[in-house]
Tab-separated table of C-alpha atoms in Angstrom:
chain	number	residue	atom	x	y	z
A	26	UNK	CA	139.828	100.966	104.422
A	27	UNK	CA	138.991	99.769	108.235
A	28	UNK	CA	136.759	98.239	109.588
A	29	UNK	CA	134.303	100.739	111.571
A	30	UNK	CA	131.535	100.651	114.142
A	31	UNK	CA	127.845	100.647	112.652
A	32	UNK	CA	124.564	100.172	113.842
A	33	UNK	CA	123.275	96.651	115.369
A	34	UNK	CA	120.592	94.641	113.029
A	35	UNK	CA	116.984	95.422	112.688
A	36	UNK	CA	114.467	94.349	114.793
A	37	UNK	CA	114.168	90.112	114.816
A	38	UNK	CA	111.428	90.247	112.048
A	39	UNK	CA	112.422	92.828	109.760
A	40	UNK	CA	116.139	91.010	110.309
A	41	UNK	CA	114.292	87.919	108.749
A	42	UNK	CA	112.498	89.662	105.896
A	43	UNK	CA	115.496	91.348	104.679
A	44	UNK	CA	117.323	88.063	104.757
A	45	UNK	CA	114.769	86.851	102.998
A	46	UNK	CA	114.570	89.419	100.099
A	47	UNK	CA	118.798	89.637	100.108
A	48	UNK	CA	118.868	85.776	99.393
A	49	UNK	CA	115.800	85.091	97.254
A	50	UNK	CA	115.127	88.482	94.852
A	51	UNK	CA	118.459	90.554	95.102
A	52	UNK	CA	121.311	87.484	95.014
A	53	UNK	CA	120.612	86.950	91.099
A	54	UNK	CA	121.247	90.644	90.446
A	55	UNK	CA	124.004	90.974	92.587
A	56	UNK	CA	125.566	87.971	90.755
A	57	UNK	CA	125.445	90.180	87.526
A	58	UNK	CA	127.233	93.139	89.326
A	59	UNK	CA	130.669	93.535	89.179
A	60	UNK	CA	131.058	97.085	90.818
A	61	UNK	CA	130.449	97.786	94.309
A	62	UNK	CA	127.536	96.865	96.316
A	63	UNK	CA	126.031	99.117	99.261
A	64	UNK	CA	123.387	98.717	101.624
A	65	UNK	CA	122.242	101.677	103.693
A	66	UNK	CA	121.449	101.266	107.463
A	67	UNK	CA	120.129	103.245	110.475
A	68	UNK	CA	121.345	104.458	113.570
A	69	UNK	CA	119.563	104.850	116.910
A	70	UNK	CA	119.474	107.947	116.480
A	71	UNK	CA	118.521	108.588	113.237
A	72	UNK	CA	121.558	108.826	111.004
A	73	UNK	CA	122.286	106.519	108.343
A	74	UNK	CA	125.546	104.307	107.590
A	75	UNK	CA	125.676	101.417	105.755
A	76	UNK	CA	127.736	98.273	104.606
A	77	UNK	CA	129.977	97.889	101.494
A	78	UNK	CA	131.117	95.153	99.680
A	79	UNK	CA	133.479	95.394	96.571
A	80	UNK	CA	131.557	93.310	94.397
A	81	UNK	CA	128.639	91.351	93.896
A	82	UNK	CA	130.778	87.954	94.225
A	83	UNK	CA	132.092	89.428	97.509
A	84	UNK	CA	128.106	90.382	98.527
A	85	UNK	CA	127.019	86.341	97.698
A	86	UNK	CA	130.062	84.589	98.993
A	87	UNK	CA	129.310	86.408	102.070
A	88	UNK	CA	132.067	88.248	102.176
A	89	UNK	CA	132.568	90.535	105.492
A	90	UNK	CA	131.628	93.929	104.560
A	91	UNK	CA	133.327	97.451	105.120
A	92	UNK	CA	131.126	99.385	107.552
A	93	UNK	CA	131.047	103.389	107.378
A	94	UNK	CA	129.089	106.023	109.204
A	95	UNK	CA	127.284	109.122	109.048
A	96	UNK	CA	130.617	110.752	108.854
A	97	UNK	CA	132.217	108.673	105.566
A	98	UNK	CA	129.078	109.589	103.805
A	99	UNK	CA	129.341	113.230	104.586
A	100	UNK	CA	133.112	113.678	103.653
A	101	UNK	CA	133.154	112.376	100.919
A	102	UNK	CA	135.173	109.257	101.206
A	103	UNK	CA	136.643	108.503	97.376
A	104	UNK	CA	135.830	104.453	97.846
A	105	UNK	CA	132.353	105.291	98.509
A	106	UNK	CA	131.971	106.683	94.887
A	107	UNK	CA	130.953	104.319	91.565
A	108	UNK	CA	128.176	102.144	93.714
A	109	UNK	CA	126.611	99.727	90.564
A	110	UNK	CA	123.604	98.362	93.375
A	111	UNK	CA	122.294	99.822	96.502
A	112	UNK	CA	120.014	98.330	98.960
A	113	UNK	CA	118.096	100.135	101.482
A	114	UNK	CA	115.949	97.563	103.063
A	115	UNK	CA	113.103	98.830	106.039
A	116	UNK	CA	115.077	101.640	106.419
A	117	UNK	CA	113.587	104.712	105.253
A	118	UNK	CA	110.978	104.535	108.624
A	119	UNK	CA	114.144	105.282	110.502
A	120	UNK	CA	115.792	107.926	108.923
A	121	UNK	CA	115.241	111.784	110.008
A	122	UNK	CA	115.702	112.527	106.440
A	123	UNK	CA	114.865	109.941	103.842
A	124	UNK	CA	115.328	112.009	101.003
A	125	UNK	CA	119.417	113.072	102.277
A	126	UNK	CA	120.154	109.275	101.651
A	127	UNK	CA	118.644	108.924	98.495
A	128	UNK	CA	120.336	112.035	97.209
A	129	UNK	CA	123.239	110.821	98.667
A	130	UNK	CA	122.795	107.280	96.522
A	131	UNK	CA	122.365	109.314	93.519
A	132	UNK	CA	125.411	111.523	93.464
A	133	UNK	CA	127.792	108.152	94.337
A	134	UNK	CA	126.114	105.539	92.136
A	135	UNK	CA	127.539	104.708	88.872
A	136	UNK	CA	125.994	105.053	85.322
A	137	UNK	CA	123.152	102.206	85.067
A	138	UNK	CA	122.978	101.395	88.623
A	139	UNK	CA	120.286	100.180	89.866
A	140	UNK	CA	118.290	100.639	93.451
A	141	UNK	CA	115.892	98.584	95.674
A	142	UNK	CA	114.282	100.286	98.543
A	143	UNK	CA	112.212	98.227	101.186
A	144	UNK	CA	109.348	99.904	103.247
A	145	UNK	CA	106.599	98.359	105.719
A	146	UNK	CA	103.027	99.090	104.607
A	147	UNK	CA	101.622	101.952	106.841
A	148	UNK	CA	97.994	101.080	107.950
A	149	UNK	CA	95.756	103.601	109.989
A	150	UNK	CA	95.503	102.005	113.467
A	151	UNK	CA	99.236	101.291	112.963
A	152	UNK	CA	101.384	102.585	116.209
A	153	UNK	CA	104.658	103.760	115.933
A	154	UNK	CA	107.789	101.533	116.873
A	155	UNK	CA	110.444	103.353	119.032
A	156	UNK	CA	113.115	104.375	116.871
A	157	UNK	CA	110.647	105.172	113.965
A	158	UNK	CA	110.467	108.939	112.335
A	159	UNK	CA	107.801	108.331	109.696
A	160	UNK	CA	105.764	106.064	107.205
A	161	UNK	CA	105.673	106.588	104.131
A	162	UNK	CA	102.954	105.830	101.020
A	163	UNK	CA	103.604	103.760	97.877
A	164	UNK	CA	103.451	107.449	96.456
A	165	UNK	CA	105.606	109.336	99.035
A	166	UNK	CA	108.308	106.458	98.032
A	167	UNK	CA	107.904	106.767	94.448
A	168	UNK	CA	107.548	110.590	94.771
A	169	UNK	CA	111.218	110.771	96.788
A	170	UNK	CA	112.894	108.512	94.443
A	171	UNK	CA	112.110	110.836	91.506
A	172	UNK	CA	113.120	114.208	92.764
A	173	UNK	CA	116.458	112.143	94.013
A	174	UNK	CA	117.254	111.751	90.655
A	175	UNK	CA	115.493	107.766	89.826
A	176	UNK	CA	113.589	106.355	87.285
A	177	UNK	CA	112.309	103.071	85.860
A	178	UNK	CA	110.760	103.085	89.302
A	179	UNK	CA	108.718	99.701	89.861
A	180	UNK	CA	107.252	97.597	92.639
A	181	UNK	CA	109.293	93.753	92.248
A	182	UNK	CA	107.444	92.151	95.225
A	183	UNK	CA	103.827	93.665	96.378
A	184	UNK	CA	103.962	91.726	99.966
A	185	UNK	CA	100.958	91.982	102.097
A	186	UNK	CA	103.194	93.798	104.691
A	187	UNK	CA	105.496	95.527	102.527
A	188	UNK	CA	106.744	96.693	99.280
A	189	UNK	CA	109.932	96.250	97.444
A	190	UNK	CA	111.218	98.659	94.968
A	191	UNK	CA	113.149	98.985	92.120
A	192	UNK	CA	114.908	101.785	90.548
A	193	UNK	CA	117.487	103.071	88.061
A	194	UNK	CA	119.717	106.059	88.698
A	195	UNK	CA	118.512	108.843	86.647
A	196	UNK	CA	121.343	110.872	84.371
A	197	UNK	CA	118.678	113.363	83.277
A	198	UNK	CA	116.754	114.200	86.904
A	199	UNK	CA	118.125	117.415	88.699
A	200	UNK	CA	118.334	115.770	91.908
A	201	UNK	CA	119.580	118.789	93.782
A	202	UNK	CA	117.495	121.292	91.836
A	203	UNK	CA	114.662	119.654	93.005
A	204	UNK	CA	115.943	119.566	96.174
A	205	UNK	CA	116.889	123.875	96.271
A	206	UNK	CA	113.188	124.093	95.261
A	207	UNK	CA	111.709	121.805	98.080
A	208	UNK	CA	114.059	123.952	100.708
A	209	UNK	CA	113.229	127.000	99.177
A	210	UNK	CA	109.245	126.951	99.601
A	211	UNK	CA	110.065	125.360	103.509
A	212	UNK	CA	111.625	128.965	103.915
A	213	UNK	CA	109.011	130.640	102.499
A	214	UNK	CA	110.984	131.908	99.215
A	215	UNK	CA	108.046	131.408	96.665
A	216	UNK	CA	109.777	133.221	93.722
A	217	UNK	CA	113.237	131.457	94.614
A	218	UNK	CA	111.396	128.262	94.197
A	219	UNK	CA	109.824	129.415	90.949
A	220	UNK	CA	113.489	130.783	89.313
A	221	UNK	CA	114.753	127.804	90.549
A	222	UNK	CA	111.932	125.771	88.897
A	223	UNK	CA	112.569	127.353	85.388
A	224	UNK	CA	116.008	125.897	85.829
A	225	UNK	CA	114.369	122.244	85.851
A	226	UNK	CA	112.455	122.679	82.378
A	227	UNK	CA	115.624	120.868	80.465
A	228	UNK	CA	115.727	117.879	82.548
A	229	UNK	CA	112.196	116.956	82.676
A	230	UNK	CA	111.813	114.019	79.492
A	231	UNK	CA	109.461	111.598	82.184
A	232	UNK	CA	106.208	112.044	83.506
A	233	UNK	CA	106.903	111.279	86.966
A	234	UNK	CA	109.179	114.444	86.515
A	235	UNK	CA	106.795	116.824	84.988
A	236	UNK	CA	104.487	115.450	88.046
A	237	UNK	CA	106.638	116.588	90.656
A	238	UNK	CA	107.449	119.952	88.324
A	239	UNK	CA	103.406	120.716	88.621
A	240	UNK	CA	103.323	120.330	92.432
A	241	UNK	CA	106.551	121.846	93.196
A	242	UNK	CA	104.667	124.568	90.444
A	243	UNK	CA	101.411	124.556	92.510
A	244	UNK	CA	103.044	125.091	96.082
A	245	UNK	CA	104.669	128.320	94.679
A	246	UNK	CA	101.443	129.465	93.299
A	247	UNK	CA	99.935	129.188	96.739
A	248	UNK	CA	102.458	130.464	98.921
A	249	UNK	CA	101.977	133.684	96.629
A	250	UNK	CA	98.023	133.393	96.798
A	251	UNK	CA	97.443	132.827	92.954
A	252	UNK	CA	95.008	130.580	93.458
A	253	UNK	CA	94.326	129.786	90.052
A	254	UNK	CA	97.319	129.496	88.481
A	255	UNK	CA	97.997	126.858	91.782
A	256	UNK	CA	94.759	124.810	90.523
A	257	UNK	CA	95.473	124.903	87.201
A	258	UNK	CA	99.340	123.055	88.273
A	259	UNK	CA	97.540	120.709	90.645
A	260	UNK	CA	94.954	119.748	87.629
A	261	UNK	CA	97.753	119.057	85.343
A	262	UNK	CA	99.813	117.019	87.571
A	263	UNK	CA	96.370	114.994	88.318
A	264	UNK	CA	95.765	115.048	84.220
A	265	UNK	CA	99.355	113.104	84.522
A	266	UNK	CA	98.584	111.054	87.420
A	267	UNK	CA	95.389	110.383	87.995
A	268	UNK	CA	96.063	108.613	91.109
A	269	UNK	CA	97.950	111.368	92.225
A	270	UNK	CA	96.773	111.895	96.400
A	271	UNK	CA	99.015	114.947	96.559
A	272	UNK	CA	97.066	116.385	94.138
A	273	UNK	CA	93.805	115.609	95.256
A	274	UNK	CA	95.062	117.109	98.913
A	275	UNK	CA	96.017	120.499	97.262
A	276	UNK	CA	92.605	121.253	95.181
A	277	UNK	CA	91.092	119.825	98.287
A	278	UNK	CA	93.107	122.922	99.891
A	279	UNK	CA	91.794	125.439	97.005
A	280	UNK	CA	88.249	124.196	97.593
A	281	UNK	CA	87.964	124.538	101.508
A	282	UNK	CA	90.034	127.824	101.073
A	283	UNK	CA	87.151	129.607	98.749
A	284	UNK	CA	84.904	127.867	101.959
A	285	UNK	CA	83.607	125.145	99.864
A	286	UNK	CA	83.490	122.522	102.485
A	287	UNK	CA	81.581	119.739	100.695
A	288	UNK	CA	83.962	119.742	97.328
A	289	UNK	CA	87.378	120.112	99.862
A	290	UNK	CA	85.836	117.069	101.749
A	291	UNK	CA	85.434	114.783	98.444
A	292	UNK	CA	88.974	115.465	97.364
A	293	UNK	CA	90.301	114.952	101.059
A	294	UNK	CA	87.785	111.323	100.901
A	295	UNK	CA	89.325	110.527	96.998
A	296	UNK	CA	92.901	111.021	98.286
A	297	UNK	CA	92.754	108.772	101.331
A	298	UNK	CA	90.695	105.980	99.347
A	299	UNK	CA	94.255	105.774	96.885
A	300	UNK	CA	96.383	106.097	100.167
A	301	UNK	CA	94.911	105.285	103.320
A	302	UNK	CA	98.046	106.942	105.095
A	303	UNK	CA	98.986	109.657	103.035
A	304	UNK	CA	99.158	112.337	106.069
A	305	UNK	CA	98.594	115.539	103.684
A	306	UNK	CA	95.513	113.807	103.232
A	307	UNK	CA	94.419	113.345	106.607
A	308	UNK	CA	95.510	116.465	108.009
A	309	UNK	CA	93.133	118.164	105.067
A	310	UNK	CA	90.053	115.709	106.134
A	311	UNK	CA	90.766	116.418	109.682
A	312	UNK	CA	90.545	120.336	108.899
A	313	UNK	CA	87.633	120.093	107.055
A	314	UNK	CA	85.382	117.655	109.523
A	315	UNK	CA	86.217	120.258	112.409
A	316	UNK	CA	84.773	123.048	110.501
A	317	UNK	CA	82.146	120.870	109.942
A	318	UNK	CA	81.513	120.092	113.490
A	319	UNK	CA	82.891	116.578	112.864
A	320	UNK	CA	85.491	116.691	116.228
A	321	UNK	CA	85.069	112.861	116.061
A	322	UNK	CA	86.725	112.383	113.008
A	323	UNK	CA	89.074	115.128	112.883
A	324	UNK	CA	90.504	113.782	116.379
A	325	UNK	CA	90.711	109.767	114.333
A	326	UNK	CA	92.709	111.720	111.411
A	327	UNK	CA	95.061	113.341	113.434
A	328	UNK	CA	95.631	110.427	115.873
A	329	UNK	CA	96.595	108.554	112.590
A	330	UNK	CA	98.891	111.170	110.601
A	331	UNK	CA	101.007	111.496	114.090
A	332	UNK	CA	101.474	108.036	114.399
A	333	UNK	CA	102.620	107.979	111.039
A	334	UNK	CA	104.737	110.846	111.546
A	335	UNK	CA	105.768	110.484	115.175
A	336	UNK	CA	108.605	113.040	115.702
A	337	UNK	CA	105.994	115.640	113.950
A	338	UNK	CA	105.326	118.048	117.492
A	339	UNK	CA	102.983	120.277	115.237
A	340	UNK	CA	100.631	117.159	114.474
A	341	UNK	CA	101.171	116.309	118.222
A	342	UNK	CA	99.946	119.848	119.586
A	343	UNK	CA	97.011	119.286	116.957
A	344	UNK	CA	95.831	115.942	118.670
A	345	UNK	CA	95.897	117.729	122.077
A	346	UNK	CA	94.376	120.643	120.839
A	347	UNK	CA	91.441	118.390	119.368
A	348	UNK	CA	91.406	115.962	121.751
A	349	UNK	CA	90.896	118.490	124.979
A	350	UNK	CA	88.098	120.464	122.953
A	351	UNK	CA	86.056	117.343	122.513
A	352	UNK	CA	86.293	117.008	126.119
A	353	UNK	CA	88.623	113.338	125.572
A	354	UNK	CA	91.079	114.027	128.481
A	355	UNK	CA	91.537	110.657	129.603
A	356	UNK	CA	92.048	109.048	126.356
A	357	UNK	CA	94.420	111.737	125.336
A	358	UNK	CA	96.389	111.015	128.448
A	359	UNK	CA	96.659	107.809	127.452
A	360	UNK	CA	97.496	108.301	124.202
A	361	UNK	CA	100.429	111.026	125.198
A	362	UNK	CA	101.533	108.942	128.127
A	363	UNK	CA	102.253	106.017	125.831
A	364	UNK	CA	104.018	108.287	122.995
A	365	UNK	CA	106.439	109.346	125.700
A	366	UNK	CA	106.563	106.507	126.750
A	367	UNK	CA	108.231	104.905	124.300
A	368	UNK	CA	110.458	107.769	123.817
A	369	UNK	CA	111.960	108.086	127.435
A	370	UNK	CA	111.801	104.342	128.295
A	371	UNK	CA	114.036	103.576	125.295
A	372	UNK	CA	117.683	102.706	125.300
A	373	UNK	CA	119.175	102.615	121.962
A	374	UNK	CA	121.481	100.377	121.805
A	375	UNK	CA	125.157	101.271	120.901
A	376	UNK	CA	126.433	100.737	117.542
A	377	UNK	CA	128.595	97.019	117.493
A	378	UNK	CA	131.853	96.770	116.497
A	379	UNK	CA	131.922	94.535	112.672
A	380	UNK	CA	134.023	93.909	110.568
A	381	UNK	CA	132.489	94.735	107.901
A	382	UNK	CA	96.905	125.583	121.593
A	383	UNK	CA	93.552	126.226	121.531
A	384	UNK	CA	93.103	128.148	118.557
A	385	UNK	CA	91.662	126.918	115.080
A	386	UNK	CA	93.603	124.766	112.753
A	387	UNK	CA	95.087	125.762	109.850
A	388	UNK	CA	96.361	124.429	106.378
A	389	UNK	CA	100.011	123.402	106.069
A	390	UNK	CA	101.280	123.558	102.907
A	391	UNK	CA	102.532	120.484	101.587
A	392	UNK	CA	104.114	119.397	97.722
């Protein structure tokens, strides 16, 4: 194995942290791990690569590590297989596709291997850094890592900024069956997604599971307009989880789509009090305080779930759409000058050699 090229380091600060959490929380486990260690990382552009170490001795003694790339992971390189630890530290943010990596984790980790995942803490007000694609919730994170095929999922350090997780690779979880379902209802292919769904019904001995069966259950229901069978999903997967946002987002769906405004609003307003960032849930409040007459708000809501999701153009049209109806040119300006900003004004910096409309808005259907 060579050495390759890989991305440069993370920002100063989130450098530091990781450091920090590498030397303090993860150097004890990686002591006990005699496999190989890997630790994803991002590119500019938003591809992952990562580092690799042949042991947890090599990890601690500081050991250079083996870089690969985007490529490696996508061939299939035979010394990438049997990972016992993975670290993925302030990473997901800067991924196109978050869910691709931990898939990837899953099919090349060992038996008993265990996972930590690092995110930053989304906060509404919070403005996107250059080379971010998206924030994500303590229950996006812990929704991803079970339909990639984790479990034993826990928080190990609740920081005021961020949150450190820690998983177990899963050898009952369908990983990729979850994964034919979730690209099956983004094509539209409702009773795909439900055969595909039946397939699931061995591998579901966890709750988190059977939560993510119910959505996955209640977004086929609704792209096929059985409204009831789709509420009666969504209430089970909230009898499972009562802290369940998604949930709360799709009855708050049902209830604004049989034109009950006031109940839609309360399960929008219940979602966002258990995740302030969760952008199902403010896309859903921002629908239902514009039918409301509530431009205000439903301009705040949108400014916030495309800031958390800042490669999103639909969100984007739907904060210029809002924006010029309220009459808020010159803030809107503002507000588009400084997302492009950002996006023209950057220069990623290349990878270092190592040795190691005007119209109404609409529902979007989200599980």
């Amino acid at each position: 194995m060579d050495s390759k090229r890989a991305p440069a380091r993370p920002d100063a600060v989130m450098g530091q942290v990781r450091d920090i959490l590498k030397l303090e929380l993860i150097k004890d486990d990686a002591s006990n791990t005699d496999g190989a260690i890997v630790e994803i990382v991002s590119y500019p552009n938003g591809e992952p690569g990562g580092y690799y170490w042949v042991s947890g001795a090599a990890f601690n003694s500081g050991d250079a590590p083996i870089a690969f790339d985007p490529g490696d992971m996508d061939n299939g390189q035979p010394w990438l297989n049997d990972i016992h630890l993975a670290l993925w530290l302030f990473g997901p943010s800067s991924v196109r596709e978050p869910g691709r990596v931990y898939r990837w984790l899953h099919a090349h980790m060992a038996k008993n291997s265990r996972l930590y995942v690092a995110n930053e803490m989304p906060w509404r007000g919070k403005m996107p850094q250059m080379n971010e694609y998206g924030h994500y919730t303590d229950e996006e994170i812990h929704a991803s890592l079970v339909r990639a095929g984790f479990e034993n999922i826990r928080c190990n350090e609740d920081g005021p900024y961020f949150r450190l997780w820690m998983s177990s690779r899963s050898e009952s979880i369908h990983s990729e069956m979850f994964h034919r379902v979730e690209s099956q209802l983004g094509q539209g292919d409702w009773r795909g997604a439900v055969e595909s769904l039946g397939r699931l019904d061995d591998f579901l001995d966890t709750l988190p599971a059977v939560r993510e069966y119910a959505l996955l259950l209640a977004a086929c229901h609704d792209l096929a307009g059985n409204i009831t069978q789709s509420y009666v999903a969504l209430t089970e997967a909230l009898r499972i989880d009562p802290s369940c946002g998604r949930a709360m987002c799709g009855l708050g769906r049902l209830a604004a789509i049989s034109q009950d405004l006031d109940g839609a609003l309360l399960f929008f307003e219940s979602a966002l009090k258990k995740s302030p960032a969760l952008v199902a849930a403010l896309e859903g409040h921002a629908l239902v305080s514009e039918l409301r007459g509530d431009l205000r708000s439903a301009y705040e809501d949108l400014i916030d779930a495309s800031n958390f999701r800042p490669k999103d153009e639909e969100l984007l049209l739907e904060v210029i759409r809002v924006g010029n109806l309220i009459g808020y040119q010159d803030e809107l300006a503002s507000f588009v000058s400084a997302r492009n900003a950002a996006e023209e004004s950057w220069d990623p910096p290349a990878p270092v050699a190592i040795d190691v409309s005007q119209e109404s808005a609409t529902f979007r259907i989200s599980c």
